[in-house]
Amino acid sequence: MKSEPLVLGIETSCDETGVGIVRGHTLLADAIASSVDEHARFGGVVPEVASRAHLEAMVPTMQRALDTAGVTLADVDAIAVTAGPGLAGALLVGVAAAKAYAVAADKPLYGVNHLAAHVAVDTLEHGPLPEPAVALLVSGGHSSLLLVDDLASGVTPLGNTIDDAAGEAFDKVARLLGLPFPGGPPIDRAAREGDPASISFPRGLTGPRDLERHRFDFSFSGLKTAVARWVEARQRAGEPVPVNDVAASFQEAVCDVLAAKAVDACRTSGVETLVIGGGVAANSRLRVVAEQRAAKYGITVRVPRPKLCTDNGAMVAALGSHLVAAGAQPSSLDLPADSAMPLTVVTG
Amino acid sequence: MLVVVLDSATPAVTAAVAAVRRDDVEILTLRVSVDARAHGELLAPAIQGVLADAGVKPGELAAVVAGLGPGPFTGLRVGLVTAAALGHSLGIPTYGVCSLDALGWGQPGTVLAATDARRKELYWAVYTDGERITGPAVDRPDEVAARAAAAGARRAVGEGAEKYELGLAADGPRYPVPEALAALAADRVRDRAPGEPLTPLYLRRPDATLPGQQRKSVLQ
Ligand SMILES: [Zn+2]
């Protein structure tokens, strides 16, 4: 029997240079070089800094992945790469590298959608994904609800943020509270010591009229402003800011909306599986709130381990492996990097 | 010895297969497309094309030679990550050449080489009989004109010298010359010198502006 395909995945859409290697649904290597520390003093990802870091990290990260997996490029059956969406200059480094590896090693190339890859990575942890499924993707760059009919051919967008990404709201609130960038982990930690019910922050786009027009969309900008106003009022009154309570109440507001809309999307679509991915999926409270709400309706929540939730090469390899198994057509060598790649396109 | 030669520091996306012999360098196959916006789409097919045209398999290559810029960053990086990945996967050394040197190479007398740095600036260097005597640097056209005159330049080469009035006749190649790229790395190829990390000649610090609104719209 022929063994499952050995697929290499390259990810450079934001600030992580990732190279992952999978065989079928089995993860063999997940090498990452992050430029996050270089962006910390700017409070957000600086595209040119990220692109420079990708160029420096590409070959060493590739070598680490090959060493970890104990394979050579000659052994690989296909090379997958994030073609979009993402930062244009950053994507281009990964796409160009993938093409060069594909030309040199004479391997088929698959340019794939980053968001679909966030969904596919769960197969490395929990096996084949029941289809259809609903996916909630939340990070510093995305906040999307998707209906996954067939990972190999297309994903239907259900909703999106209309302003800030969920992860951005964490970054901005962390900054407000004097916590480091990126804001997700320190807010999660502070929230564990705080009372999530102590302050009632707004739940964006959940009013009756909003639900008509923006049933599956998100808005975090009003929440961020509400936190800022609350903190300023405290400071003006000369009172100390209860950081842990603010963090817990803010986090609760975010998780509440994300979980409510994700579960609503599952029920509306008649779907029994919810996959959560993206950096914010690593938030400990989101998982708990989502599981509580989903359990009521018999919906199963799948969240890959935190290292697979953030951007990495393994997710690209996982989607590539799925595409190879499904007999998808490889991309041509003139594949463009598409910073605004639509969700309906899984391969470029 | 067969080498692949790349340059993406200017709108000319250049790929060639060159033979580096004991006494000379010859370009066997060449593809050049001029498109400032499509380096990422054009370069890999061009490499595959020049290899096929020359009947050369990647495994027969002895080295990769790449123009290090200076050049607009996004396009420049396409060439350098391509060169680095080719070298890595084939287990062959990579050698860098200043892309302006591949304009000034072989030019008699004292010559300014200038390419478009966008934002109304030029990447430039001055050469006397092919040897770089000033630069590389990035400056406004009036400063480039003044400093090139001070260095004794009488002529100019490169697309940048055509785009701006620098007081010098522009009469040479517009883009880095493939044969020059190969020739400038030929001794390293012949000596089987250790490969070099391909560090771009950025000459500018990164803009520390956050993607802000733009990033939101593209990522969601
Ligand atoms: Zn992502």
Coordinates of C-alpha atoms and ligand atoms in Angstrom, one line a residue:
Chain A
M1 CA 0.0 0.0 0.0
K2 CA 1.3 3.4 -0.9
S3 CA 1.8 5.6 2.2
E4 CA 0.0 8.8 2.6
P5 CA 1.4 11.9 0.9
L6 CA 4.3 13.8 2.5
V7 CA 3.5 17.5 2.2
L8 CA 5.5 20.5 3.2
G9 CA 3.8 23.8 4.1
I10 CA 5.2 27.3 4.1
E11 CA 3.5 30.2 6.0
T12 CA 4.6 33.9 5.9
S13 CA 1.3 35.9 5.9
C14 CA 2.1 37.9 9.0
D15 CA 4.9 37.9 11.5
E16 CA 5.6 34.1 11.8
T17 CA 7.8 32.3 9.4
G18 CA 6.5 28.8 9.5
V19 CA 7.5 25.5 7.8
G20 CA 5.5 22.4 8.6
I21 CA 5.7 18.9 7.4
V22 CA 2.8 16.3 7.5
R23 CA 2.2 12.8 6.3
G24 CA -1.5 12.5 5.7
H25 CA -3.0 13.8 9.0
T26 CA 0.2 13.2 11.0
L27 CA 2.3 16.1 12.0
L28 CA 6.0 15.5 11.6
A29 CA 7.5 19.0 12.0
D30 CA 6.3 22.4 12.8
A31 CA 9.2 24.9 12.7
I32 CA 8.5 28.5 13.5
A33 CA 10.6 31.7 13.6
S34 CA 8.7 34.7 14.9
S35 CA 9.5 38.4 14.6
V36 CA 7.0 39.3 17.3
D37 CA 9.6 40.7 19.6
E38 CA 10.7 43.2 16.9
H39 CA 7.1 44.5 16.6
A40 CA 6.4 44.8 20.3
R41 CA 7.7 48.3 20.7
F42 CA 5.4 49.4 17.9
G43 CA 2.3 47.8 19.5
G44 CA 1.5 46.0 16.3
V45 CA 3.0 44.2 13.3
V46 CA 5.1 46.4 11.1
P47 CA 4.9 44.9 7.5
E48 CA 8.4 45.9 6.4
V49 CA 10.0 44.5 9.6
A50 CA 8.0 41.3 9.1
S51 CA 9.1 40.9 5.5
R52 CA 12.7 41.4 6.3
A53 CA 12.5 38.8 9.0
H54 CA 10.8 36.3 6.7
L55 CA 13.7 36.6 4.2
E56 CA 16.3 35.9 6.9
A57 CA 14.4 33.1 8.6
M58 CA 13.2 31.2 5.5
V59 CA 16.1 28.8 4.8
P60 CA 17.0 28.1 8.5
T61 CA 13.3 27.4 9.3
M62 CA 13.1 25.1 6.3
Q63 CA 16.2 23.2 7.4
R64 CA 14.9 22.8 11.0
A65 CA 11.6 21.4 9.7
L66 CA 13.4 18.9 7.5
D67 CA 15.7 17.9 10.3
T68 CA 12.9 17.5 12.8
A69 CA 10.8 15.4 10.3
G70 CA 13.9 13.4 9.3
V71 CA 13.2 13.8 5.6
T72 CA 14.8 15.6 2.6
L73 CA 13.1 17.7 0.0
A74 CA 13.5 14.8 -2.4
D75 CA 11.1 12.8 -0.2
V76 CA 8.4 15.4 -0.3
D77 CA 5.3 14.8 -2.5
A78 CA 4.1 18.4 -2.7
I79 CA 4.8 21.9 -1.5
A80 CA 2.0 24.1 -0.2
V81 CA 2.3 27.8 0.6
T82 CA 0.0 30.5 1.9
A83 CA -1.0 32.6 -1.1
G84 CA -3.3 34.9 0.9
P85 CA -4.9 36.7 2.6
G86 CA -2.2 38.5 4.5
L87 CA 0.4 41.2 4.3
A88 CA 1.4 41.5 0.7
G89 CA 5.1 41.9 1.1
A90 CA 5.3 39.1 3.7
L91 CA 3.2 36.7 1.6
L92 CA 5.5 37.3 -1.4
V93 CA 8.6 36.0 0.5
G94 CA 6.9 32.7 1.3
V95 CA 5.4 32.3 -2.2
A96 CA 8.7 33.0 -3.9
A97 CA 10.5 30.6 -1.7
A98 CA 7.9 27.8 -2.2
K99 CA 8.2 28.3 -6.0
A100 CA 12.0 28.0 -5.9
Y101 CA 11.9 24.9 -3.7
A102 CA 9.3 23.5 -6.1
V103 CA 11.4 24.2 -9.2
A104 CA 14.6 22.9 -7.7
A105 CA 13.1 19.7 -6.3
D106 CA 10.6 19.3 -9.2
K107 CA 7.5 19.1 -6.9
P108 CA 3.9 20.2 -7.4
L109 CA 3.1 23.6 -5.8
Y110 CA -0.2 24.4 -4.0
G111 CA -0.9 28.0 -3.2
V112 CA -3.5 27.9 -0.5
N113 CA -5.9 30.2 1.5
H114 CA -4.6 31.0 5.0
L115 CA -8.0 30.9 6.6
A116 CA -8.9 27.5 5.1
A117 CA -5.5 26.4 6.5
H118 CA -6.5 27.5 10.0
V119 CA -9.5 25.2 9.7
A120 CA -7.5 22.3 8.2
V121 CA -4.9 22.3 11.0
D122 CA -7.5 20.7 13.3
T123 CA -7.3 17.5 11.3
L124 CA -3.8 17.0 12.6
E125 CA -5.2 17.0 16.1
H126 CA -8.7 15.5 15.8
G127 CA -8.6 13.6 12.5
P128 CA -10.8 14.2 9.4
L129 CA -13.3 17.1 9.8
P130 CA -17.0 16.2 9.6
E131 CA -18.4 18.3 6.7
P132 CA -20.3 20.6 6.8
A133 CA -18.8 22.4 9.8
V134 CA -18.7 25.9 11.1
A135 CA -15.4 27.6 11.8
L136 CA -14.7 30.5 14.0
L137 CA -11.3 32.1 13.2
V138 CA -10.2 34.8 15.6
S139 CA -6.7 36.4 15.7
G140 CA -5.0 39.7 15.4
G141 CA -5.7 39.7 11.7
H142 CA -9.0 37.9 11.4
S143 CA -12.5 37.5 13.0
S144 CA -14.5 35.3 10.7
L145 CA -17.3 32.8 10.9
L146 CA -17.2 30.4 8.0
L147 CA -19.3 27.5 6.7
V148 CA -17.0 24.7 5.6
D149 CA -18.9 22.5 3.1
D150 CA -15.8 21.0 1.6
L151 CA -12.3 22.1 2.6
A152 CA -10.9 21.1 -0.8
S153 CA -13.1 23.3 -2.9
G154 CA -14.6 26.1 -1.0
V155 CA -15.5 27.8 2.2
T156 CA -18.6 30.1 2.6
P157 CA -18.1 33.3 4.6
L158 CA -20.9 33.8 7.1
G159 CA -19.7 36.8 9.0
N160 CA -16.8 39.0 9.7
T161 CA -15.7 41.9 11.9
I162 CA -16.9 45.3 10.7
D163 CA -14.0 47.1 12.5
D164 CA -11.2 45.7 14.7
A165 CA -10.1 42.0 14.7
A166 CA -10.7 40.2 18.0
G167 CA -7.0 39.9 18.6
E168 CA -6.5 43.6 17.9
A169 CA -9.0 44.4 20.6
F170 CA -7.0 42.3 23.0
D171 CA -3.8 44.1 22.0
K172 CA -5.4 47.6 22.4
V173 CA -7.0 46.8 25.8
A174 CA -3.7 45.3 27.0
R175 CA -1.9 48.5 26.1
L176 CA -4.5 50.5 28.0
L177 CA -4.0 48.4 31.0
G178 CA -0.2 48.6 30.8
L179 CA 0.1 44.9 29.8
P180 CA 2.6 43.7 27.1
F181 CA 2.1 43.0 23.4
P182 CA 0.7 40.8 22.1
G183 CA -2.2 41.3 24.5
G184 CA -3.9 37.9 24.4
P185 CA -1.8 35.9 26.9
P186 CA -1.4 38.7 29.6
I187 CA -5.1 39.5 29.5
D188 CA -6.0 35.8 29.8
R189 CA -3.6 35.6 32.8
A190 CA -4.9 38.7 34.5
A191 CA -8.5 37.7 33.9
R192 CA -8.0 34.5 35.9
E193 CA -7.6 36.7 39.0
G194 CA -10.5 39.0 38.2
D195 CA -14.3 38.9 38.3
P196 CA -15.8 38.7 34.8
A197 CA -19.2 40.0 36.0
S198 CA -17.7 43.0 37.8
I199 CA -18.1 45.4 34.9
S200 CA -20.8 45.2 32.2
F201 CA -19.1 46.0 28.9
P202 CA -21.1 46.1 25.7
R203 CA -21.6 43.1 23.4
G204 CA -21.2 44.5 19.9
L205 CA -23.8 43.8 17.2
T206 CA -26.1 41.8 19.4
G207 CA -29.1 44.1 19.6
P208 CA -32.3 43.1 17.8
R209 CA -31.7 45.5 14.8
D210 CA -28.0 44.5 14.5
L211 CA -29.0 40.9 14.4
E212 CA -31.1 41.6 11.3
R213 CA -28.3 43.1 9.3
H214 CA -25.2 41.7 11.1
R215 CA -26.3 38.4 12.5
F216 CA -22.9 36.7 12.1
D217 CA -20.7 39.8 12.0
F218 CA -18.6 41.2 14.9
S219 CA -17.7 44.6 16.1
F220 CA -15.0 45.2 18.8
S221 CA -14.3 48.8 18.4
G222 CA -17.2 50.0 20.7
L223 CA -16.0 47.5 23.3
K224 CA -12.5 48.8 23.2
T225 CA -13.8 52.4 23.5
A226 CA -16.0 51.4 26.4
V227 CA -13.0 49.9 28.2
A228 CA -11.0 53.0 27.6
R229 CA -13.8 55.3 28.9
W230 CA -14.2 53.2 32.0
V231 CA -10.5 53.2 32.8
E232 CA -10.2 56.9 32.2
A233 CA -13.1 57.7 34.5
R234 CA -11.4 55.7 37.2
Q235 CA -8.2 57.5 36.7
R236 CA -9.9 60.9 36.7
A237 CA -11.5 60.0 40.0
G238 CA -8.1 59.3 41.4
E239 CA -9.1 55.7 42.0
P240 CA -6.9 52.6 41.2
V241 CA -7.7 50.6 38.1
P242 CA -8.7 47.1 39.0
V243 CA -6.7 45.5 36.1
N244 CA -7.7 42.0 36.8
D245 CA -11.4 42.8 36.9
V246 CA -11.2 45.0 33.7
A247 CA -9.3 42.2 31.9
A248 CA -11.8 39.6 33.0
S249 CA -14.9 41.7 32.1
F250 CA -13.5 42.6 28.7
Q251 CA -12.5 39.1 27.9
E252 CA -16.0 37.9 29.0
A253 CA -17.6 40.3 26.6
V254 CA -15.4 39.2 23.7
C255 CA -15.9 35.4 24.4
D256 CA -19.6 35.8 25.0
V257 CA -20.2 37.4 21.6
L258 CA -17.9 35.0 19.7
A259 CA -19.4 31.9 21.3
A260 CA -23.0 33.1 20.9
K261 CA -22.6 33.9 17.2
A262 CA -20.7 30.8 16.5
V263 CA -23.3 28.6 18.1
D264 CA -26.1 30.5 16.4
A265 CA -24.3 29.9 13.0
C266 CA -24.1 26.2 13.7
R267 CA -27.8 26.0 14.6
T268 CA -28.9 28.0 11.6
S269 CA -26.8 25.9 9.3
G270 CA -27.8 22.6 10.9
V271 CA -24.2 21.9 11.7
E272 CA -22.9 19.8 14.6
T273 CA -19.2 20.6 14.6
L274 CA -17.6 23.9 15.5
V275 CA -13.9 24.4 14.9
I276 CA -12.2 27.3 16.5
G277 CA -8.8 28.6 15.2
G278 CA -6.5 31.6 15.1
G279 CA -4.4 33.0 17.9
V280 CA -7.4 34.0 20.1
A281 CA -8.5 30.3 20.1
A282 CA -5.7 29.9 22.6
N283 CA -7.7 32.0 25.0
S284 CA -8.7 29.7 27.9
R285 CA -12.0 31.4 28.5
L286 CA -13.2 31.3 24.9
R287 CA -13.0 27.5 24.9
V288 CA -15.0 27.1 28.1
V289 CA -17.7 29.6 27.1
A290 CA -18.0 28.0 23.6
E291 CA -18.2 24.5 25.0
Q292 CA -20.9 25.5 27.5
R293 CA -23.1 27.1 24.9
A294 CA -22.5 24.4 22.3
A295 CA -23.3 21.5 24.7
K296 CA -26.8 22.7 25.1
Y297 CA -27.5 22.0 21.4
G298 CA -25.4 18.9 21.0
I299 CA -22.7 20.7 19.1
T300 CA -19.1 19.4 19.3
V301 CA -16.4 22.0 19.7
R302 CA -12.9 21.3 18.3
V303 CA -10.0 23.5 19.2
P304 CA -6.5 22.4 18.2
R305 CA -3.8 22.9 20.8
P306 CA -2.6 26.5 21.1
K307 CA 0.6 26.1 19.1
L308 CA -1.5 24.9 16.1
C309 CA -4.0 27.8 16.6
T310 CA -1.5 30.5 15.9
D311 CA 0.0 31.0 12.4
N312 CA 2.3 28.1 11.5
G313 CA 3.5 26.0 8.5
A314 CA 1.8 22.9 9.8
M315 CA -1.7 24.3 9.0
V316 CA -0.6 25.0 5.4
A317 CA 0.8 21.5 5.1
A318 CA -2.4 20.1 6.6
L319 CA -4.5 21.8 3.9
G320 CA -2.0 20.9 1.2
S321 CA -2.2 17.3 2.3
H322 CA -6.0 17.4 2.1
L323 CA -5.8 18.9 -1.4
V324 CA -3.4 16.3 -2.6
A325 CA -5.6 13.5 -1.2
A326 CA -8.7 15.1 -2.9
G327 CA -6.8 15.2 -6.2
A328 CA -6.8 19.0 -6.5
Q329 CA -5.0 20.7 -9.4
P330 CA -1.6 22.1 -8.4
S331 CA -1.0 25.9 -8.8
S332 CA 1.1 27.2 -11.7
L333 CA 4.5 28.8 -11.2
D334 CA 3.1 32.3 -11.9
L335 CA 0.8 32.0 -8.8
P336 CA 0.4 35.5 -7.4
A337 CA 0.5 36.4 -3.7
D338 CA -3.0 37.7 -3.1
S339 CA -3.2 39.9 0.0
A340 CA -7.1 40.0 -0.3
M341 CA -7.6 36.4 -1.4
P342 CA -11.3 35.7 -1.1
L343 CA -12.4 32.8 1.1
T344 CA -14.2 31.1 -1.6
V345 CA -10.8 30.3 -3.1
V346 CA -9.0 27.5 -1.3
T347 CA -6.2 27.1 -3.8
G348 CA -4.7 29.8 -6.0
Chain B
M1 CA 30.5 25.4 -14.6
L2 CA 26.9 26.2 -15.0
V3 CA 25.3 28.9 -12.8
V4 CA 21.8 30.4 -12.6
V5 CA 21.9 34.2 -12.5
L6 CA 19.0 36.3 -11.0
D7 CA 18.3 40.0 -10.5
S8 CA 15.1 41.6 -9.2
A9 CA 16.4 44.9 -8.0
T10 CA 14.8 46.9 -10.8
P11 CA 11.6 46.6 -12.9
A12 CA 13.6 44.1 -15.1
V13 CA 13.0 40.6 -13.7
T14 CA 16.1 38.8 -14.9
A15 CA 17.0 35.1 -15.0
A16 CA 19.8 33.5 -17.0
V17 CA 21.9 30.4 -17.2
A18 CA 25.5 31.2 -17.6
A19 CA 28.6 29.1 -18.3
V20 CA 31.6 30.2 -16.1
R21 CA 34.7 28.9 -17.8
R22 CA 38.4 29.3 -17.0
D23 CA 38.8 32.4 -19.2
D24 CA 35.4 33.7 -19.8
V25 CA 31.7 33.9 -18.9
E26 CA 28.9 33.2 -21.4
I27 CA 25.2 33.8 -21.0
L28 CA 23.6 30.6 -22.5
T29 CA 19.9 31.5 -22.0
L30 CA 18.2 34.6 -20.8
R31 CA 14.7 35.8 -19.9
V32 CA 14.1 39.5 -19.0
S33 CA 10.6 40.9 -18.4
V34 CA 10.1 44.5 -17.4
D35 CA 7.3 44.8 -14.9
A36 CA 7.8 46.6 -11.6
R37 CA 4.7 45.0 -10.1
A38 CA 5.0 41.3 -10.9
H39 CA 8.4 40.0 -9.7
G40 CA 6.8 37.3 -7.7
E41 CA 4.8 36.0 -10.7
L42 CA 7.5 36.3 -13.3
L43 CA 10.7 35.1 -11.7
A44 CA 10.1 31.4 -11.1
P45 CA 8.7 30.7 -14.5
A46 CA 11.7 32.6 -16.0
I47 CA 14.1 30.4 -14.1
Q48 CA 12.3 27.2 -15.2
G49 CA 12.3 28.7 -18.7
V50 CA 16.0 29.4 -18.9
L51 CA 16.9 26.0 -17.5
A52 CA 14.6 24.3 -20.0
D53 CA 15.9 26.4 -22.9
A54 CA 19.5 25.5 -22.0
G55 CA 18.6 21.8 -21.5
V56 CA 20.0 22.1 -18.0
K57 CA 18.6 20.2 -15.0
P58 CA 18.6 22.0 -11.6
G59 CA 21.0 19.3 -10.3
E60 CA 23.6 20.3 -12.8
L61 CA 24.0 23.8 -11.5
A62 CA 27.2 24.7 -9.6
A63 CA 26.1 28.0 -8.0
V64 CA 23.4 30.7 -7.8
V65 CA 24.4 34.3 -8.4
A66 CA 21.9 37.0 -7.3
G67 CA 21.8 40.8 -7.5
L68 CA 21.7 42.1 -3.9
G69 CA 20.2 45.5 -4.9
P70 CA 19.8 48.2 -3.9
G71 CA 16.3 48.1 -5.1
P72 CA 12.6 48.5 -4.0
F73 CA 12.4 46.0 -1.2
T74 CA 9.5 43.8 -2.1
G75 CA 10.8 42.9 -5.6
L76 CA 14.3 42.6 -4.3
R77 CA 13.3 40.1 -1.7
V78 CA 11.6 37.9 -4.3
G79 CA 14.9 37.5 -6.1
L80 CA 16.9 36.9 -2.9
V81 CA 14.6 34.4 -1.3
T82 CA 14.4 32.6 -4.6
A83 CA 18.1 32.4 -4.9
A84 CA 18.5 31.3 -1.3
A85 CA 15.9 28.6 -1.6
L86 CA 17.4 27.3 -4.9
G87 CA 20.9 27.2 -3.3
H88 CA 19.5 25.5 -0.2
S89 CA 17.5 22.8 -2.0
L90 CA 20.3 22.1 -4.5
G91 CA 23.0 22.2 -1.9
I92 CA 25.0 24.7 -3.9
P93 CA 26.6 28.0 -2.9
T94 CA 24.9 31.4 -3.4
Y95 CA 26.9 34.5 -4.3
G96 CA 25.7 38.1 -4.1
V97 CA 26.6 41.0 -6.5
C98 CA 25.7 44.6 -6.0
S99 CA 23.1 45.2 -8.7
L100 CA 24.5 48.7 -9.5
D101 CA 27.9 47.1 -10.1
A102 CA 26.2 45.1 -12.9
L103 CA 25.3 48.4 -14.5
G104 CA 28.7 50.1 -14.0
W105 CA 30.7 46.9 -15.1
G106 CA 32.7 47.3 -18.2
Q107 CA 31.9 51.0 -18.6
P108 CA 35.0 53.0 -19.6
G109 CA 35.7 56.3 -17.8
T110 CA 33.8 57.7 -14.8
V111 CA 30.1 56.8 -14.9
L112 CA 27.1 57.2 -12.7
A113 CA 24.9 54.2 -12.3
A114 CA 21.4 55.1 -11.0
T115 CA 18.2 53.2 -10.6
D116 CA 14.7 54.2 -9.4
A117 CA 14.3 54.0 -5.7
R118 CA 10.7 55.4 -5.8
R119 CA 9.6 58.2 -3.5
K120 CA 11.5 60.6 -5.8
E121 CA 14.9 59.1 -4.9
L122 CA 17.6 57.2 -6.7
Y123 CA 19.8 54.3 -5.8
W124 CA 23.2 55.3 -7.2
A125 CA 27.0 54.6 -7.3
V126 CA 29.9 56.0 -9.4
Y127 CA 32.3 53.8 -11.3
T128 CA 35.7 54.5 -12.8
D129 CA 36.6 51.9 -15.5
G130 CA 34.1 49.5 -13.9
E131 CA 35.3 49.9 -10.3
R132 CA 32.9 51.4 -7.8
I133 CA 34.4 54.6 -6.3
T134 CA 31.3 56.0 -4.5
G135 CA 28.2 54.5 -3.1
P136 CA 25.9 52.6 -3.2
A137 CA 23.6 55.1 -1.6
V138 CA 20.0 56.4 -1.9
D139 CA 19.4 60.1 -2.4
R140 CA 17.3 62.7 -4.1
P141 CA 18.1 63.4 -7.8
D142 CA 19.6 66.8 -7.1
E143 CA 22.0 65.4 -4.5
V144 CA 22.9 62.5 -6.8
A145 CA 23.6 64.9 -9.6
A146 CA 25.8 67.1 -7.4
R147 CA 27.7 64.1 -5.9
A148 CA 28.2 62.4 -9.2
A149 CA 29.6 65.6 -10.7
A150 CA 31.9 66.0 -7.7
A151 CA 33.1 62.4 -8.3
G152 CA 33.9 63.3 -12.0
A153 CA 31.1 61.4 -13.7
R154 CA 30.7 62.3 -17.4
R155 CA 28.0 59.9 -18.3
A156 CA 25.2 57.9 -16.7
V157 CA 23.8 54.4 -17.0
G158 CA 20.6 52.9 -15.6
E159 CA 16.9 53.7 -15.9
G160 CA 17.2 56.2 -13.0
A161 CA 19.4 58.4 -15.1
E162 CA 16.7 58.5 -17.8
K163 CA 13.9 59.2 -15.4
Y164 CA 15.4 62.3 -13.8
E165 CA 17.4 65.2 -15.2
L166 CA 20.9 64.7 -13.7
G167 CA 22.9 66.8 -16.2
L168 CA 24.5 63.6 -17.6
A169 CA 23.9 61.9 -20.9
A170 CA 22.3 58.5 -20.2
D171 CA 23.7 56.2 -22.9
G172 CA 24.3 52.7 -21.4
P173 CA 22.3 49.8 -20.2
R174 CA 19.1 50.5 -18.3
Y175 CA 19.1 47.5 -16.1
P176 CA 21.7 45.2 -14.4
V177 CA 23.5 43.4 -17.2
P178 CA 23.2 39.6 -16.8
E179 CA 26.7 38.9 -18.1
A180 CA 28.1 41.4 -15.6
L181 CA 26.3 39.7 -12.7
A182 CA 27.9 36.4 -13.8
A183 CA 31.3 37.9 -14.4
L184 CA 31.4 39.7 -11.1
A185 CA 30.9 36.4 -9.3
A186 CA 33.0 34.3 -11.7
D187 CA 36.1 34.1 -9.5
R188 CA 34.1 32.9 -6.5
V189 CA 32.4 30.3 -8.8
R190 CA 35.7 29.0 -10.1
D191 CA 37.3 28.9 -6.7
R192 CA 34.3 27.1 -5.3
A193 CA 34.3 29.8 -2.6
P194 CA 32.0 29.3 0.4
G195 CA 28.5 30.5 -0.2
E196 CA 27.4 33.8 1.2
P197 CA 24.2 34.8 2.9
L198 CA 22.3 37.0 0.5
T199 CA 21.7 40.1 2.5
P200 CA 19.8 42.8 0.6
L201 CA 21.3 46.2 0.2
Y202 CA 18.3 48.0 1.7
L203 CA 20.0 51.3 2.4
R204 CA 16.8 52.5 4.1
R205 CA 15.4 51.7 7.5
P206 CA 12.0 50.0 7.5
D207 CA 9.0 52.4 7.8
A208 CA 7.7 51.8 11.2
T209 CA 4.1 52.6 10.3
L210 CA 1.5 50.1 11.4
P211 CA -0.7 48.6 8.7
G212 CA -3.8 50.0 10.5
Q213 CA -6.8 50.4 8.3
Q214 CA -5.3 48.8 5.3
R215 CA -4.4 45.6 7.1
K216 CA -7.9 45.3 8.5
S217 CA -9.4 45.4 5.1
V218 CA -7.1 42.9 3.5
L219 CA -7.0 40.4 6.3
Q220 CA -10.7 39.9 6.9
Ligands
ZN1 ZN -3.9 33.5 10.8

